[in-house]
Amino acid sequence: MNMSLYPRRSRGRDILLVVGWLFLVGLGIALTWYGFTWTEEADQPEGTPSSVAVSDTSPQATVWPTITSLPSPMPTTQAEPLPAGTEGWADEVFQLINQIRAEHGLTPYTRSEVLELAAQLHGQDSAQRGELSHIGSDGSNVTTRVQRAGYEAAGVSEITVTGNSPQWAVDWWMDETPPNDPHRSAILSTWYTEIGMAVVPAGHTHYFIAVLGRPKTP
């Protein structure tokens, strides 16, 4: 008779022991991961976003229908005269624009010295920076600039282009197809009634600026 000093082990019992150990190891890993994650989140201040999306929506300012508050102090800069040979370019652009309006059956724009001053000062500011944009070096837009010049507007618009002749500037503004035609629409507007022109030399080119407006009625 063959007898062993050790009892025979059950195969089913061995399987249960292995499963039990695996469960305990898995539970330990899970508890460790949870504790690390909770500690990391607790270190962030309440309300901290996980990500921030930044959208740059700087417009090519064309129409500003409302008037903002008048900045202070008022600037004292005066418009500088154009160099010889270009002093009549602003007049020429004005005439070309009204000629186009006549061809479309529209009434001519009235020339505004105040809007012209705003355009001239913005052109000089842009030339000093070497960049033509609708935002001034002080962050101003066309609405603020016409207010500084003393124009009480129901709404204003500004169109600009860089070039070397009045005809080229006007042709560039008009070379647009509706509905993507902000410059052309400004020239052919039936709402604006006045315009101010400026042509400012800038190195080997010129900055052409037209400011259109409708005066505020009482």
Tab-separated table of C-alpha atoms in Angstrom:
chain	number	residue	atom	x	y	z
A	1	MET	CA	0.000	0.000	0.000
A	2	ASN	CA	1.515	3.262	-1.126
A	3	MET	CA	0.837	6.111	1.333
A	4	SER	CA	2.196	9.733	1.199
A	5	LEU	CA	2.984	11.912	4.163
A	6	TYR	CA	1.339	14.907	2.406
A	7	PRO	CA	-2.302	15.112	1.433
A	8	ARG	CA	-3.109	15.406	-2.261
A	9	ARG	CA	-3.915	19.002	-3.412
A	10	SER	CA	-7.060	19.803	-5.246
A	11	ARG	CA	-6.627	21.196	-8.799
A	12	GLY	CA	-9.713	23.391	-8.377
A	13	ARG	CA	-8.294	24.891	-5.200
A	14	ASP	CA	-5.082	25.839	-7.011
A	15	ILE	CA	-7.049	27.668	-9.717
A	16	LEU	CA	-8.988	29.647	-7.103
A	17	LEU	CA	-5.741	30.697	-5.412
A	18	VAL	CA	-4.271	31.980	-8.689
A	19	VAL	CA	-7.436	33.913	-9.517
A	20	GLY	CA	-7.470	35.408	-6.018
A	21	TRP	CA	-3.878	36.605	-6.293
A	22	LEU	CA	-4.542	38.131	-9.702
A	23	PHE	CA	-7.569	39.981	-8.318
A	24	LEU	CA	-5.568	41.402	-5.389
A	25	VAL	CA	-2.733	42.563	-7.693
A	26	GLY	CA	-5.205	44.220	-10.067
A	27	LEU	CA	-7.001	45.938	-7.194
A	28	GLY	CA	-3.697	47.297	-5.874
A	29	ILE	CA	-2.758	48.719	-9.276
A	30	ALA	CA	-6.169	50.333	-9.660
A	31	LEU	CA	-6.007	51.958	-6.207
A	32	THR	CA	-2.510	53.297	-6.892
A	33	TRP	CA	-3.564	54.816	-10.257
A	34	TYR	CA	-6.697	56.396	-8.742
A	35	GLY	CA	-4.703	57.963	-5.917
A	36	PHE	CA	-2.151	59.465	-8.327
A	37	THR	CA	-4.853	60.874	-10.638
A	38	TRP	CA	-6.878	62.418	-7.797
A	39	THR	CA	-3.752	64.076	-6.369
A	40	GLU	CA	-2.812	65.578	-9.767
A	41	GLU	CA	-6.300	67.045	-10.310
A	42	ALA	CA	-6.482	68.399	-6.760
A	43	ASP	CA	-3.354	70.480	-7.381
A	44	GLN	CA	-5.124	72.547	-10.090
A	45	PRO	CA	-7.105	75.600	-8.979
A	46	GLU	CA	-10.849	75.400	-9.358
A	47	GLY	CA	-12.052	76.506	-12.767
A	48	THR	CA	-8.752	75.960	-14.588
A	49	PRO	CA	-9.619	75.012	-18.193
A	50	SER	CA	-8.018	71.966	-19.728
A	51	SER	CA	-7.335	73.854	-22.973
A	52	VAL	CA	-7.894	77.304	-24.377
A	53	ALA	CA	-8.730	77.999	-28.015
A	54	VAL	CA	-7.637	81.442	-29.200
A	55	SER	CA	-9.259	82.909	-32.290
A	56	ASP	CA	-7.702	85.934	-33.986
A	57	THR	CA	-10.657	87.833	-35.444
A	58	SER	CA	-8.857	91.120	-36.310
A	59	PRO	CA	-11.087	92.532	-39.023
A	60	GLN	CA	-10.175	94.322	-42.200
A	61	ALA	CA	-12.200	97.206	-40.887
A	62	THR	CA	-14.538	98.500	-43.538
A	63	VAL	CA	-17.775	99.575	-41.878
A	64	TRP	CA	-18.159	100.835	-38.323
A	65	PRO	CA	-21.862	101.614	-37.840
A	66	THR	CA	-21.692	102.912	-34.283
A	67	ILE	CA	-19.742	105.629	-32.487
A	68	THR	CA	-17.503	104.760	-29.563
A	69	SER	CA	-16.601	107.038	-26.677
A	70	LEU	CA	-14.232	109.899	-27.504
A	71	PRO	CA	-10.685	109.230	-26.287
A	72	SER	CA	-8.770	111.769	-24.255
A	73	PRO	CA	-6.566	113.704	-24.676
A	74	MET	CA	-7.283	114.955	-28.193
A	75	PRO	CA	-4.269	114.784	-30.542
A	76	THR	CA	-2.815	118.024	-31.841
A	77	THR	CA	-1.004	116.600	-34.882
A	78	GLN	CA	-1.642	118.469	-38.119
A	79	ALA	CA	-1.741	116.981	-41.592
A	80	GLU	CA	1.513	117.369	-43.507
A	81	PRO	CA	1.499	118.683	-47.085
A	82	LEU	CA	2.083	116.295	-49.968
A	83	PRO	CA	5.381	116.480	-51.845
A	84	ALA	CA	5.469	118.137	-55.244
A	85	GLY	CA	3.937	116.032	-57.989
A	86	THR	CA	1.382	114.240	-55.804
A	87	GLU	CA	-0.447	117.168	-54.228
A	88	GLY	CA	-3.366	116.740	-56.654
A	89	TRP	CA	-3.743	112.968	-56.237
A	90	ALA	CA	-6.407	113.170	-53.524
A	91	ASP	CA	-8.466	115.451	-55.794
A	92	GLU	CA	-8.067	112.985	-58.643
A	93	VAL	CA	-9.219	110.024	-56.550
A	94	PHE	CA	-12.237	112.024	-55.398
A	95	GLN	CA	-13.164	112.834	-59.006
A	96	LEU	CA	-12.679	109.238	-60.160
A	97	ILE	CA	-14.924	107.903	-57.396
A	98	ASN	CA	-17.717	110.357	-58.202
A	99	GLN	CA	-17.347	109.558	-61.890
A	100	ILE	CA	-17.918	105.873	-61.113
A	101	ARG	CA	-20.907	106.739	-58.973
A	102	ALA	CA	-22.393	108.767	-61.824
A	103	GLU	CA	-21.949	105.799	-64.163
A	104	HIS	CA	-24.015	103.730	-61.723
A	105	GLY	CA	-26.720	106.371	-61.423
A	106	LEU	CA	-25.700	107.426	-57.898
A	107	THR	CA	-25.444	110.921	-56.447
A	108	PRO	CA	-21.869	112.208	-55.950
A	109	TYR	CA	-20.171	112.181	-52.590
A	110	THR	CA	-19.671	115.514	-50.849
A	111	ARG	CA	-16.085	116.158	-49.899
A	112	SER	CA	-15.498	116.565	-46.168
A	113	GLU	CA	-12.424	118.369	-44.880
A	114	VAL	CA	-12.870	116.759	-41.471
A	115	LEU	CA	-12.936	113.233	-42.877
A	116	GLU	CA	-9.969	114.187	-45.021
A	117	LEU	CA	-8.024	115.250	-41.941
A	118	ALA	CA	-8.769	111.903	-40.263
A	119	ALA	CA	-7.593	110.060	-43.382
A	120	GLN	CA	-4.423	112.152	-43.680
A	121	LEU	CA	-3.401	111.705	-40.038
A	122	HIS	CA	-3.976	107.955	-40.242
A	123	GLY	CA	-1.900	107.805	-43.417
A	124	GLN	CA	0.976	109.644	-41.754
A	125	ASP	CA	0.792	107.359	-38.737
A	126	SER	CA	0.835	104.302	-41.021
A	127	ALA	CA	3.777	105.647	-43.031
A	128	GLN	CA	5.807	106.182	-39.855
A	129	ARG	CA	5.231	102.524	-38.927
A	130	GLY	CA	5.790	101.317	-42.483
A	131	GLU	CA	2.507	99.405	-42.448
A	132	LEU	CA	-0.921	100.305	-43.812
A	133	SER	CA	-3.780	98.824	-41.806
A	134	HIS	CA	-7.135	99.895	-40.410
A	135	ILE	CA	-5.784	99.929	-36.844
A	136	GLY	CA	-3.690	102.906	-35.736
A	137	SER	CA	-0.472	102.715	-33.753
A	138	ASP	CA	-2.491	103.596	-30.642
A	139	GLY	CA	-5.077	100.861	-31.335
A	140	SER	CA	-7.634	103.281	-32.766
A	141	ASN	CA	-10.129	102.348	-35.450
A	142	VAL	CA	-11.702	104.635	-38.042
A	143	THR	CA	-14.624	105.504	-35.740
A	144	THR	CA	-12.273	106.812	-33.077
A	145	ARG	CA	-10.174	108.709	-35.588
A	146	VAL	CA	-13.073	110.609	-37.157
A	147	GLN	CA	-14.266	111.544	-33.682
A	148	ARG	CA	-10.841	112.922	-32.872
A	149	ALA	CA	-11.004	115.029	-36.010
A	150	GLY	CA	-14.355	116.427	-34.876
A	151	TYR	CA	-16.772	114.558	-37.153
A	152	GLU	CA	-20.156	113.644	-35.648
A	153	ALA	CA	-21.056	110.497	-37.566
A	154	ALA	CA	-24.020	108.186	-37.778
A	155	GLY	CA	-21.536	105.729	-39.300
A	156	VAL	CA	-18.191	105.669	-41.072
A	157	SER	CA	-16.181	103.391	-43.344
A	158	GLU	CA	-12.547	103.299	-44.409
A	159	ILE	CA	-10.942	101.751	-47.485
A	160	THR	CA	-7.206	101.684	-48.162
A	161	VAL	CA	-4.740	100.465	-50.753
A	162	THR	CA	-1.037	100.775	-51.532
A	163	GLY	CA	-0.047	101.923	-55.017
A	164	ASN	CA	1.525	104.558	-57.201
A	165	SER	CA	-1.325	106.221	-59.086
A	166	PRO	CA	-4.882	107.405	-58.340
A	167	GLN	CA	-6.292	105.407	-61.252
A	168	TRP	CA	-4.603	102.215	-60.066
A	169	ALA	CA	-5.948	102.698	-56.535
A	170	VAL	CA	-9.545	103.192	-57.670
A	171	ASP	CA	-9.328	100.315	-60.155
A	172	TRP	CA	-8.082	98.021	-57.376
A	173	TRP	CA	-10.972	98.996	-55.112
A	174	MET	CA	-13.491	98.381	-57.880
A	175	ASP	CA	-11.992	95.081	-59.028
A	176	GLU	CA	-14.218	92.980	-56.761
A	177	THR	CA	-17.177	90.692	-57.331
A	178	PRO	CA	-20.276	90.784	-55.088
A	179	PRO	CA	-20.883	89.659	-52.444
A	180	ASN	CA	-17.147	89.728	-51.576
A	181	ASP	CA	-16.725	93.386	-52.468
A	182	PRO	CA	-16.239	95.550	-49.342
A	183	HIS	CA	-14.226	98.252	-51.143
A	184	ARG	CA	-16.459	98.387	-54.188
A	185	SER	CA	-19.570	98.497	-51.986
A	186	ALA	CA	-18.183	101.457	-50.068
A	187	ILE	CA	-17.579	103.412	-53.265
A	188	LEU	CA	-21.073	102.582	-54.545
A	189	SER	CA	-22.823	103.024	-51.206
A	190	THR	CA	-26.272	104.611	-51.177
A	191	TRP	CA	-26.071	105.285	-47.440
A	192	TYR	CA	-22.829	107.232	-47.041
A	193	THR	CA	-22.984	110.828	-48.242
A	194	GLU	CA	-19.507	112.295	-47.586
A	195	ILE	CA	-15.909	111.301	-48.225
A	196	GLY	CA	-12.411	112.404	-47.275
A	197	MET	CA	-9.331	111.406	-49.264
A	198	ALA	CA	-5.652	111.193	-48.370
A	199	VAL	CA	-2.566	110.124	-50.299
A	200	VAL	CA	0.589	109.704	-48.228
A	201	PRO	CA	4.039	108.829	-49.620
A	202	ALA	CA	5.616	105.789	-47.972
A	203	GLY	CA	9.049	104.924	-49.303
A	204	HIS	CA	8.759	103.763	-52.905
A	205	THR	CA	4.950	103.634	-52.810
A	206	HIS	CA	1.938	105.631	-51.592
A	207	TYR	CA	-0.856	104.945	-49.129
A	208	PHE	CA	-4.322	105.759	-50.488
A	209	ILE	CA	-6.988	106.195	-47.808
A	210	ALA	CA	-10.659	107.039	-48.270
A	211	VAL	CA	-12.901	107.663	-45.273
A	212	LEU	CA	-16.629	107.657	-45.974
A	213	GLY	CA	-19.218	108.948	-43.562
A	214	ARG	CA	-22.785	109.913	-42.932
A	215	PRO	CA	-23.199	112.828	-40.514
A	216	LYS	CA	-25.330	112.330	-37.448
A	217	THR	CA	-28.685	114.083	-37.644
A	218	PRO	CA	-30.229	115.752	-34.558
